[in-house]
Tab-separated table of C-alpha atoms and ligand atoms in Angstrom:
chain	number	residue	atom	x	y	z
G	1	MET	CA	144.482	-3.321	6.686
G	2	THR	CA	141.032	-2.015	7.019
G	3	HIS	CA	139.092	-3.793	9.799
G	4	GLU	CA	135.738	-3.757	7.808
G	5	PRO	CA	135.381	-7.148	6.546
G	6	TYR	CA	136.145	-8.595	9.982
G	7	ASP	CA	132.693	-7.409	11.319
G	8	THR	CA	130.961	-9.866	9.067
G	9	LEU	CA	133.515	-12.619	9.706
G	10	ALA	CA	133.257	-12.389	13.334
G	11	ALA	CA	129.555	-12.444	13.396
G	12	THR	CA	129.496	-15.625	11.155
G	13	TYR	CA	132.370	-17.040	13.484
G	14	ALA	CA	130.308	-16.349	16.566
G	15	VAL	CA	127.467	-18.661	15.417
G	16	GLY	CA	130.078	-21.358	14.339
G	17	ALA	CA	129.129	-20.934	10.593
G	18	LEU	CA	132.467	-19.655	9.391
G	19	ASP	CA	134.244	-22.142	6.958
G	20	GLY	CA	137.025	-22.714	4.614
G	21	GLN	CA	139.714	-20.232	4.059
G	22	GLU	CA	137.914	-17.285	5.635
G	23	ARG	CA	137.871	-19.278	8.826
G	24	ALA	CA	141.695	-19.739	8.664
G	25	ASP	CA	142.147	-16.179	7.909
G	26	PHE	CA	139.920	-14.805	10.560
G	27	GLU	CA	141.328	-17.333	13.231
G	28	ARG	CA	144.958	-15.816	12.330
G	29	HIS	CA	143.504	-12.291	12.657
G	30	LEU	CA	142.112	-13.165	16.232
G	31	ALA	CA	145.484	-14.598	17.175
G	32	ASP	CA	147.124	-11.375	16.289
G	33	GLY	CA	144.888	-9.732	18.556
G	34	CYS	CA	141.919	-7.805	17.825
G	35	ASP	CA	139.837	-5.948	20.418
G	36	VAL	CA	137.022	-5.141	18.193
G	37	CYS	CA	136.619	-8.721	16.800
G	38	GLU	CA	136.985	-9.977	20.484
G	39	ALA	CA	134.416	-7.895	21.801
G	40	ILE	CA	132.013	-8.969	19.088
G	41	LEU	CA	132.678	-12.392	19.886
G	42	ARG	CA	132.015	-11.694	23.541
G	43	GLU	CA	128.864	-9.760	23.086
G	44	SER	CA	127.830	-12.485	20.654
G	45	ALA	CA	128.195	-15.210	22.972
G	46	GLU	CA	126.082	-13.167	25.838
G	47	ALA	CA	123.376	-12.617	23.238
G	48	LEU	CA	123.163	-16.155	22.454
G	49	ALA	CA	123.169	-17.065	26.051
G	50	ALA	CA	120.183	-14.659	26.720
G	51	LEU	CA	118.677	-16.235	23.793
G	52	ALA	CA	119.001	-19.731	25.584
G	53	ARG	CA	117.419	-18.304	28.601
G	54	SER	CA	114.420	-16.823	26.854
G	55	GLY	CA	112.798	-19.968	26.690
G	56	PRO	CA	111.217	-21.898	29.595
G	57	PRO	CA	113.541	-23.698	31.933
G	58	MET	CA	113.390	-27.402	31.931
G	59	VAL	CA	114.372	-29.561	34.628
G	60	PRO	CA	116.972	-32.305	33.643
G	61	PRO	CA	116.427	-35.729	34.669
G	62	PRO	CA	117.717	-36.002	38.464
G	63	ALA	CA	119.937	-38.836	37.660
G	64	VAL	CA	122.341	-36.531	35.742
G	65	LYS	CA	123.017	-34.514	38.794
G	66	GLU	CA	123.355	-37.482	40.992
G	67	GLU	CA	125.761	-39.250	38.688
G	68	LEU	CA	127.917	-36.200	38.578
G	69	MET	CA	128.064	-35.636	42.352
G	70	ARG	CA	129.160	-39.251	42.389
G	71	ARG	CA	131.922	-38.665	39.943
G	72	LEU	CA	133.005	-35.733	41.883
G	73	ALA	CA	133.091	-37.513	45.231
G	74	ALA	CA	135.116	-40.349	43.533
G	75	THR	CA	137.713	-38.215	41.892
G	76	THR	CA	138.171	-35.276	44.139
G	77	PRO	CA	138.391	-36.530	47.615
G	78	ALA	CA	140.354	-33.876	49.688
G	79	ARG	CA	140.632	-30.645	47.502
G	80	ARG	CA	138.507	-28.518	49.886
G	81	GLY	CA	140.519	-26.926	52.822
G	82	ALA	CA	139.359	-27.553	56.148
G	83	ALA	CA	139.458	-24.038	57.518
G	84	ARG	CA	139.209	-22.014	54.207
G	85	PRO	CA	138.184	-18.311	54.673
G	86	ARG	CA	134.531	-17.938	53.640
G	87	PRO	CA	133.813	-14.654	52.205
G	88	LEU	CA	130.124	-13.520	52.099
G	89	VAL	CA	129.577	-14.750	48.829
G	90	TRP	CA	130.080	-18.281	50.229
G	91	ALA	CA	127.332	-17.621	52.574
G	92	VAL	CA	125.040	-16.661	49.802
G	93	GLY	CA	126.143	-19.879	48.235
G	94	THR	CA	125.250	-21.933	51.282
G	95	ALA	CA	122.056	-20.376	51.553
G	96	ALA	CA	121.350	-21.113	47.959
G	97	ALA	CA	122.384	-24.757	48.500
G	98	VAL	CA	119.976	-25.007	51.144
G	99	ILE	CA	117.139	-23.715	48.873
G	100	ALA	CA	118.372	-26.049	46.031
G	101	ALA	CA	117.992	-29.050	48.360
G	102	ALA	CA	114.635	-28.025	49.319
G	103	ALA	CA	113.092	-26.859	45.947
G	104	PHE	CA	115.178	-27.332	42.757
G	105	ILE	CA	113.124	-24.877	40.769
G	106	GLY	CA	113.380	-22.152	43.493
G	107	THR	CA	116.973	-21.911	42.942
G	108	TYR	CA	116.484	-21.745	39.118
G	109	VAL	CA	114.015	-19.012	39.681
G	110	ALA	CA	116.343	-17.011	41.890
G	111	ALA	CA	119.022	-17.338	39.107
G	112	ARG	CA	116.810	-16.544	36.398
G	113	TYR	CA	115.614	-13.505	38.423
G	114	GLU	CA	119.198	-12.187	38.780
G	115	ALA	CA	119.981	-12.548	35.200
G	116	GLN	CA	116.732	-10.835	33.908
G	117	LEU	CA	116.722	-8.042	36.627
G	118	GLY	CA	118.418	-5.866	34.094
G	119	VAL	CA	116.019	-6.599	31.269
G	120	MET	CA	112.946	-5.973	33.640
G	121	ALA	CA	114.634	-2.732	35.100
G	122	ARG	CA	115.138	-1.318	31.629
G	123	GLU	CA	111.832	-2.359	30.199
G	124	SER	CA	110.146	-0.969	33.526
G	125	ALA	CA	112.086	2.124	32.982
G	126	ALA	CA	110.993	2.627	29.243
G	127	LEU	CA	107.402	1.556	30.159
G	128	ARG	CA	107.229	3.842	33.107
G	129	ALA	CA	108.251	6.549	30.959
G	130	LYS	CA	105.517	5.752	28.457
G	131	VAL	CA	103.026	5.264	31.196
G	132	GLU	CA	104.036	8.721	32.466
G	133	ARG	CA	103.761	10.196	28.916
G	134	GLU	CA	100.172	8.428	28.694
G	135	MET	CA	99.025	9.846	32.033
G	136	ALA	CA	99.379	13.251	30.612
G	137	VAL	CA	97.361	12.477	27.616
G	138	LEU	CA	94.546	10.711	29.528
G	139	ARG	CA	93.944	12.803	32.542
G	140	GLU	CA	90.328	10.990	33.188
G	141	GLN	CA	92.211	7.861	33.810
G	142	THR	CA	94.848	9.493	36.205
G	143	ASP	CA	94.017	6.834	38.934
G	144	VAL	CA	94.716	3.800	36.847
G	145	TYR	CA	97.965	5.083	35.532
G	146	ALA	CA	99.073	6.160	38.830
G	147	ASN	CA	98.282	2.953	40.392
G	148	ALA	CA	100.116	1.265	37.461
G	149	ALA	CA	103.044	3.348	37.892
G	150	ASP	CA	103.141	2.567	41.497
G	151	LEU	CA	102.995	-1.127	40.863
G	152	LEU	CA	105.914	-0.687	38.599
G	153	ARG	CA	107.995	0.197	41.715
G	154	ASP	CA	107.379	-3.276	42.821
G	155	PRO	CA	110.175	-5.798	41.552
G	156	GLN	CA	107.785	-8.595	41.363
G	157	THR	CA	105.801	-6.875	38.704
G	158	GLN	CA	106.039	-7.773	35.198
G	159	ILE	CA	105.126	-6.118	31.872
G	160	VAL	CA	103.480	-8.087	29.282
G	161	THR	CA	103.206	-7.047	25.752
G	162	LEU	CA	99.953	-7.690	23.939
G	163	ARG	CA	100.078	-7.941	20.220
G	164	GLY	CA	97.075	-7.178	17.953
G	165	LEU	CA	95.487	-10.028	15.954
G	166	GLY	CA	93.140	-10.515	13.071
G	167	PRO	CA	90.745	-7.946	13.195
G	168	SER	CA	93.023	-5.286	14.691
G	169	PRO	CA	96.627	-6.023	13.602
G	170	GLU	CA	97.636	-2.210	14.612
G	171	ALA	CA	96.446	-2.582	17.953
G	172	THR	CA	99.105	-2.800	20.759
G	173	GLY	CA	98.752	-3.225	24.547
G	174	ARG	CA	100.596	-3.752	27.870
G	175	VAL	CA	99.680	-5.540	30.921
G	176	VAL	CA	101.310	-4.301	33.923
G	177	TRP	CA	100.921	-7.248	35.958
G	178	HIS	CA	101.618	-8.263	39.908
G	179	PRO	CA	100.933	-12.089	40.658
G	180	VAL	CA	99.368	-10.906	43.980
G	181	LYS	CA	98.073	-7.229	43.549
G	182	GLY	CA	96.942	-7.823	39.983
G	183	GLY	CA	97.361	-5.209	37.455
G	184	TYR	CA	96.176	-3.133	34.519
G	185	VAL	CA	95.721	-3.356	30.867
G	186	PHE	CA	96.510	-0.635	28.497
G	187	VAL	CA	95.611	-0.674	24.837
G	188	ALA	CA	96.428	1.590	21.894
G	189	ASN	CA	95.096	1.637	18.319
G	190	LEU	CA	92.105	-0.472	19.084
G	191	PRO	CA	89.090	0.686	17.178
G	192	ALA	CA	86.010	1.634	19.254
G	193	ALA	CA	83.744	-1.285	19.805
G	194	PRO	CA	80.609	-1.330	17.922
G	195	PRO	CA	77.387	-0.156	19.487
G	196	GLY	CA	76.272	-2.869	22.254
G	197	MET	CA	79.664	-4.346	22.192
G	198	ALA	CA	82.694	-4.208	24.663
G	199	TYR	CA	86.301	-5.448	25.046
G	200	GLU	CA	86.530	-8.144	27.566
G	201	ILE	CA	90.160	-8.993	29.132
G	202	TRP	CA	90.934	-12.658	29.894
G	203	THR	CA	93.466	-14.223	32.175
G	204	ILE	CA	94.666	-17.749	31.101
G	205	GLY	CA	96.402	-20.045	33.548
G	206	ASP	CA	96.007	-23.690	33.776
G	207	GLY	CA	92.306	-24.034	33.340
G	208	ALA	CA	89.785	-22.157	31.178
G	209	PRO	CA	90.167	-18.580	30.360
G	210	ARG	CA	89.012	-16.077	33.333
G	211	PRO	CA	86.915	-13.038	32.420
G	212	ALA	CA	88.862	-10.170	34.083
G	213	GLY	CA	86.901	-7.399	33.204
G	214	LEU	CA	85.184	-5.224	30.348
G	215	PHE	CA	86.377	-1.933	28.889
G	216	GLN	CA	85.834	0.526	26.112
G	217	VAL	CA	88.272	2.604	24.270
G	218	ASP	CA	88.356	6.393	23.840
G	219	PRO	CA	88.209	8.337	20.627
G	220	SER	CA	91.915	8.159	20.449
G	221	LYS	CA	91.661	4.333	20.325
G	222	ARG	CA	93.123	3.871	23.777
G	223	GLY	CA	91.655	2.325	26.849
G	224	ALA	CA	92.953	1.214	30.391
G	225	HIS	CA	91.355	-1.196	32.786
G	226	ARG	CA	92.169	-2.629	36.222
G	227	ILE	CA	92.761	-6.537	36.319
G	228	ASP	CA	91.794	-8.157	39.573
G	229	PRO	CA	94.320	-10.649	40.841
G	230	VAL	CA	93.757	-14.197	40.224
G	231	GLU	CA	92.408	-16.163	43.260
G	232	GLY	CA	95.304	-17.844	45.124
G	233	GLY	CA	97.936	-15.903	42.946
G	234	LYS	CA	97.862	-18.526	40.549
G	235	PRO	CA	100.209	-17.850	37.435
G	236	VAL	CA	98.795	-16.242	34.509
G	237	LYS	CA	100.290	-17.422	31.459
G	238	VAL	CA	98.337	-15.600	28.774
G	239	PHE	CA	96.503	-12.380	28.524
G	240	ALA	CA	94.022	-11.896	25.835
G	241	VAL	CA	91.265	-9.321	24.927
G	242	THR	CA	88.112	-10.428	22.724
G	243	LEU	CA	85.470	-8.354	21.543
G	244	GLU	CA	81.999	-9.456	23.293
G	245	THR	CA	78.637	-8.094	24.002
G	246	SER	CA	78.888	-4.954	26.267
G	247	THR	CA	77.465	-7.106	29.163
G	248	GLY	CA	80.379	-9.518	28.851
G	249	VAL	CA	80.410	-13.402	28.598
G	250	PRO	CA	81.667	-16.117	30.910
G	251	THR	CA	83.682	-17.528	28.344
G	252	PRO	CA	85.232	-16.075	25.234
G	253	GLN	CA	83.125	-16.151	22.201
G	254	GLY	CA	84.118	-13.125	20.071
G	255	PRO	CA	87.117	-12.483	18.211
G	256	MET	CA	90.298	-12.198	19.746
G	257	VAL	CA	91.955	-8.808	19.211
G	258	LEU	CA	94.944	-8.754	21.220
G	259	ALA	CA	96.934	-11.571	23.063
G	260	SER	CA	100.167	-11.596	24.964
G	261	ALA	CA	101.952	-14.031	22.629
G	262	LYS	CA	101.237	-16.332	19.770
V	1	MET	CA	130.888	-7.034	37.570
V	2	ALA	CA	130.974	-10.015	40.146
V	3	THR	CA	127.971	-12.119	40.087
V	4	ILE	CA	127.067	-15.156	42.315
V	5	GLY	CA	127.503	-17.340	39.360
V	6	ALA	CA	131.195	-16.291	38.909
V	7	ASP	CA	131.545	-16.764	42.573
V	8	LEU	CA	130.353	-20.050	42.233
V	9	VAL	CA	132.988	-20.934	39.525
V	10	ARG	CA	135.677	-19.562	41.573
V	11	GLN	CA	134.432	-21.949	44.515
V	12	MET	CA	134.297	-24.784	42.332
V	13	ALA	CA	137.873	-24.083	41.025
V	14	ALA	CA	138.844	-24.392	44.896
V	15	GLY	CA	137.247	-27.993	44.713
V	16	ASP	CA	134.198	-27.015	46.507
V	17	ARG	CA	131.441	-29.602	45.613
V	18	GLU	CA	128.663	-27.823	47.077
V	19	ALA	CA	129.368	-24.607	44.978
V	20	PHE	CA	129.194	-27.046	41.804
V	21	ALA	CA	125.808	-28.494	43.235
V	22	VAL	CA	124.471	-24.784	43.158
V	23	PHE	CA	125.914	-24.170	40.031
V	24	TYR	CA	124.259	-27.136	38.485
V	25	ASP	CA	120.984	-26.263	39.974
V	26	ARG	CA	121.310	-22.544	38.502
V	27	TYR	CA	122.482	-23.416	34.947
V	28	ALA	CA	121.186	-26.934	34.075
V	29	PRO	CA	117.740	-25.761	33.481
V	30	VAL	CA	118.991	-23.207	31.276
V	31	VAL	CA	121.240	-25.321	28.912
V	32	PHE	CA	119.185	-28.452	29.130
V	33	PRO	CA	116.577	-27.162	26.633
V	34	LEU	CA	119.253	-25.861	24.477
V	35	ILE	CA	120.778	-29.189	24.214
V	36	LEU	CA	117.705	-30.949	23.863
V	37	ARG	CA	116.716	-28.485	21.009
V	38	ILE	CA	120.050	-29.660	19.107
V	39	VAL	CA	120.142	-33.329	20.000
V	40	ARG	CA	116.420	-33.993	20.266
V	41	GLU	CA	116.728	-37.184	22.168
V	42	ARG	CA	116.340	-36.915	25.925
V	43	ALA	CA	118.710	-39.652	26.705
V	44	ASP	CA	121.382	-38.091	24.369
V	45	ALA	CA	120.679	-34.620	25.744
V	46	SER	CA	121.214	-36.041	29.388
V	47	ASP	CA	124.586	-37.579	28.560
V	48	VAL	CA	125.673	-34.219	26.830
V	49	LEU	CA	124.562	-32.398	30.048
V	50	GLN	CA	126.571	-34.518	31.975
V	51	GLU	CA	129.578	-34.085	30.005
V	52	VAL	CA	128.945	-30.324	29.846
V	53	PHE	CA	128.862	-29.920	33.669
V	54	TRP	CA	131.827	-32.386	34.214
V	55	GLU	CA	133.929	-30.041	31.833
V	56	ALA	CA	132.881	-27.274	33.664
V	57	TRP	CA	133.922	-28.569	36.923
V	58	ARG	CA	137.287	-29.588	35.370
V	59	ASP	CA	137.874	-26.288	33.581
V	60	ALA	CA	136.667	-24.061	36.260
V	61	PRO	CA	140.144	-22.847	37.327
V	62	ALA	CA	140.523	-21.461	33.619
V	63	TYR	CA	137.223	-19.588	33.762
V	64	ASP	CA	137.756	-15.894	33.298
V	65	ALA	CA	134.875	-13.663	34.297
V	66	ALA	CA	136.424	-10.907	32.043
V	67	ARG	CA	135.822	-12.970	28.915
V	68	GLY	CA	132.136	-13.604	29.772
V	69	SER	CA	129.184	-14.502	32.127
V	70	PRO	CA	129.373	-17.857	33.469
V	71	GLU	CA	126.068	-18.461	31.756
V	72	ALA	CA	127.799	-17.728	28.271
V	73	TRP	CA	130.551	-19.878	29.213
V	74	MET	CA	128.057	-22.886	29.928
V	75	VAL	CA	125.623	-22.113	26.756
V	76	THR	CA	128.746	-22.047	24.337
V	77	ARG	CA	130.119	-25.208	25.807
V	78	ALA	CA	126.471	-26.729	25.624
V	79	ARG	CA	125.929	-25.959	22.225
V	80	THR	CA	129.449	-27.223	20.891
V	81	ARG	CA	128.962	-30.706	22.905
V	82	ALA	CA	125.539	-30.967	21.604
V	83	LEU	CA	126.575	-30.491	18.010
V	84	ASP	CA	129.574	-32.786	18.465
V	85	ARG	CA	126.941	-35.271	19.638
V	86	ILE	CA	124.917	-35.191	16.557
V	87	ARG	CA	127.727	-34.974	14.167
V	88	ALA	CA	129.006	-38.124	15.789
V	89	THR	CA	125.708	-39.903	15.502
V	90	ARG	CA	124.707	-38.914	12.180
V	91	ARG	CA	126.366	-39.421	8.727
V	92	ARG	CA	127.976	-36.615	7.012
V	93	GLY	CA	125.956	-34.635	4.642
V	94	ASP	CA	122.750	-35.916	6.411
V	95	THR	CA	122.565	-33.279	8.970
V	96	PHE	CA	119.202	-33.169	10.480
V	97	VAL	CA	117.409	-29.694	10.434
V	98	ALA	CA	114.372	-28.889	12.412
V	99	PRO	CA	111.568	-27.411	10.322
V	100	LEU	CA	112.285	-23.689	10.605
V	101	ASP	CA	108.688	-22.628	11.723
V	102	GLU	CA	109.216	-24.904	14.764
V	103	GLY	CA	111.343	-22.132	16.252
V	104	LEU	CA	112.855	-22.690	19.418
V	105	ALA	CA	110.318	-25.162	20.480
V	106	ALA	CA	111.592	-28.321	21.834
V	107	PRO	CA	110.536	-31.589	20.502
V	108	HIS	CA	107.691	-33.385	22.093
V	109	GLU	CA	106.542	-30.395	23.939
V	110	SER	CA	103.495	-30.680	26.184
V	111	ALA	CA	100.688	-28.162	26.167
V	112	PRO	CA	101.573	-26.592	29.578
V	113	ASP	CA	105.096	-26.367	28.154
V	114	ALA	CA	103.815	-24.267	25.235
V	115	ALA	CA	101.485	-22.283	27.426
V	116	GLU	CA	104.367	-21.346	29.564
V	117	ARG	CA	106.565	-20.643	26.656
V	118	ALA	CA	103.837	-18.130	25.320
V	119	ALA	CA	103.726	-16.488	28.736
V	120	ASP	CA	107.399	-16.322	28.953
V	121	ARG	CA	107.637	-14.755	25.554
V	122	GLY	CA	105.183	-12.424	26.367
V	123	THR	CA	106.848	-11.166	29.441
V	124	VAL	CA	110.454	-11.664	28.476
V	125	MET	CA	110.068	-11.176	24.755
V	126	SER	CA	112.534	-13.738	23.105
V	127	ALA	CA	115.193	-11.905	21.247
V	128	LEU	CA	114.900	-14.279	18.325
V	129	ASP	CA	111.097	-13.159	17.896
V	130	ARG	CA	112.411	-9.838	17.112
V	131	LEU	CA	114.410	-10.786	14.147
V	132	PRO	CA	112.962	-10.702	10.624
V	133	ASP	CA	112.254	-14.153	9.281
V	134	VAL	CA	115.193	-14.300	7.097
V	135	GLN	CA	117.505	-13.374	9.968
V	136	ARG	CA	115.853	-15.710	12.335
V	137	GLU	CA	116.347	-18.482	9.600
V	138	VAL	CA	120.239	-18.239	9.488
V	139	ILE	CA	120.497	-18.290	13.128
V	140	GLU	CA	118.385	-21.348	13.429
V	141	LEU	CA	120.505	-23.014	10.665
V	142	ALA	CA	123.899	-21.973	11.985
V	143	TYR	CA	123.369	-21.820	15.733
V	144	TYR	CA	120.929	-24.591	16.314
V	145	ALA	CA	121.457	-27.028	13.315
V	146	GLY	CA	125.224	-26.396	13.094
V	147	LEU	CA	125.325	-25.572	9.491
V	148	THR	CA	128.327	-23.630	7.846
V	149	GLN	CA	127.874	-20.582	5.906
V	150	THR	CA	128.479	-22.636	2.588
V	151	GLU	CA	125.745	-25.316	3.650
V	152	ILE	CA	123.222	-22.392	4.580
V	153	ALA	CA	123.825	-20.729	1.046
V	154	GLU	CA	123.206	-24.125	-0.636
V	155	ARG	CA	120.225	-24.945	1.433
V	156	LEU	CA	118.560	-21.211	0.977
V	157	LYS	CA	119.898	-20.985	-2.598
V	158	GLN	CA	121.124	-17.581	-1.721
V	159	PRO	CA	124.595	-16.021	-2.375
V	160	LEU	CA	127.198	-16.473	0.481
V	161	GLY	CA	127.485	-12.889	0.724
V	162	THR	CA	123.685	-12.557	1.541
V	163	VAL	CA	123.905	-15.389	4.093
V	164	LYS	CA	126.836	-13.737	5.948
V	165	THR	CA	125.079	-10.348	5.917
V	166	ARG	CA	121.994	-11.876	7.297
V	167	ILE	CA	124.028	-13.406	10.129
V	168	ARG	CA	125.640	-10.051	10.824
V	169	LEU	CA	122.362	-8.431	10.992
V	170	ALA	CA	120.831	-10.869	13.112
V	171	LEU	CA	123.669	-10.775	15.749
V	172	GLU	CA	123.789	-7.023	15.703
V	173	ARG	CA	120.140	-7.253	16.720
V	174	LEU	CA	120.784	-9.897	19.142
V	175	ARG	CA	123.360	-8.010	20.716
V	176	ALA	CA	121.432	-4.780	20.728
V	177	VAL	CA	118.618	-6.506	22.521
V	178	VAL	CA	121.046	-7.894	25.245
V	179	LYS	CA	122.887	-4.562	25.558
V	180	THR	CA	119.941	-2.302	25.975
V	181	SER	CA	118.651	-4.638	28.806
V	182	ALA	CA	121.997	-4.975	30.470
U	1	ZN	ZN1	139.091	-7.552	14.047
């Protein structure tokens, strides 16, 4: 029997939507043992887990953990061996327990970092390659690109995608951002600013948008600009670019042409 | 690939409560928003969260790292239990479906949460955002609202085959996103 229909059935099953006879048939097929379908289901579960992780973390009410720990203590009095050998990973766990006690969210960040290391590594690699390609094209901005490429080697560095908005839907951009060292913005497909105008980049954290520099694009519609770190290393939640008068403005007034998320 | 998460589950299986506490701190902030997204009431979400972690403690000896990451193990369990909860509390045929354009946003989200999410999406690039609307829609309905393919087809007034194809394409895309980043 051909395998083909099972690809679709496996996907539908993975999101819990398979019903009726098809569900029964597919479960029988799984019970017979099918490596391909099992792999699809496994990869789907990982993809859906990654999806769950892609939103912001939410700290649950502390009462939930307290109650769980009470239940554990009540029902599992002495399962722990007194002199159980402790491998290295146990040391890691213990260290994490100390951190958890001190700062709940700190542990979370560590877990998240571990999980997303792969994502960042891959994106960094791709972007590093892109940055390196762009370096060749834009020799006059070698400094900026070289510094950005250096920054990419730092594991704390993030890469933020900018998307074109309203007046410039074709525009794209990247911010290479380090919370302490600051970063660089790179834009492409952004039309030259009209005479007397310039693009202004903004960092937006908890307060009002902070002006982070003015820049122009070259005839190939590309531009790059240094972004200074935010005082005190405060987190930046959104990066945005607006079109302003060429002397810049303290608060955004002109149209937003690029933003890190919408 | 051994991860700290898998080691924690192994320690939990051996009855290590401290490992459980760490495990909770790592994964509760990931699954809690998912549960809340599905059940929508914070009190219900807290109950489900407790149930899910209690089961994780109980089932830790059965965890097999070869079959998936601890994260996927927890996310799958959380989604199932959250849907059980809404099915138990809502009449049949009266399944509540969040407005589609709400996307993954949690209910009653505060402004800082929204900003944080925006920043997060900018840096992490939500896999769901990379899907065409029609694919995103079927994932919302199936995965978060718990509708079956037949119910989705009725709701969208689309042939069953179309619904299935969209689900397959959506998952292929999601899997590709995860794969290329793994
Ligand atoms: Zn198969």
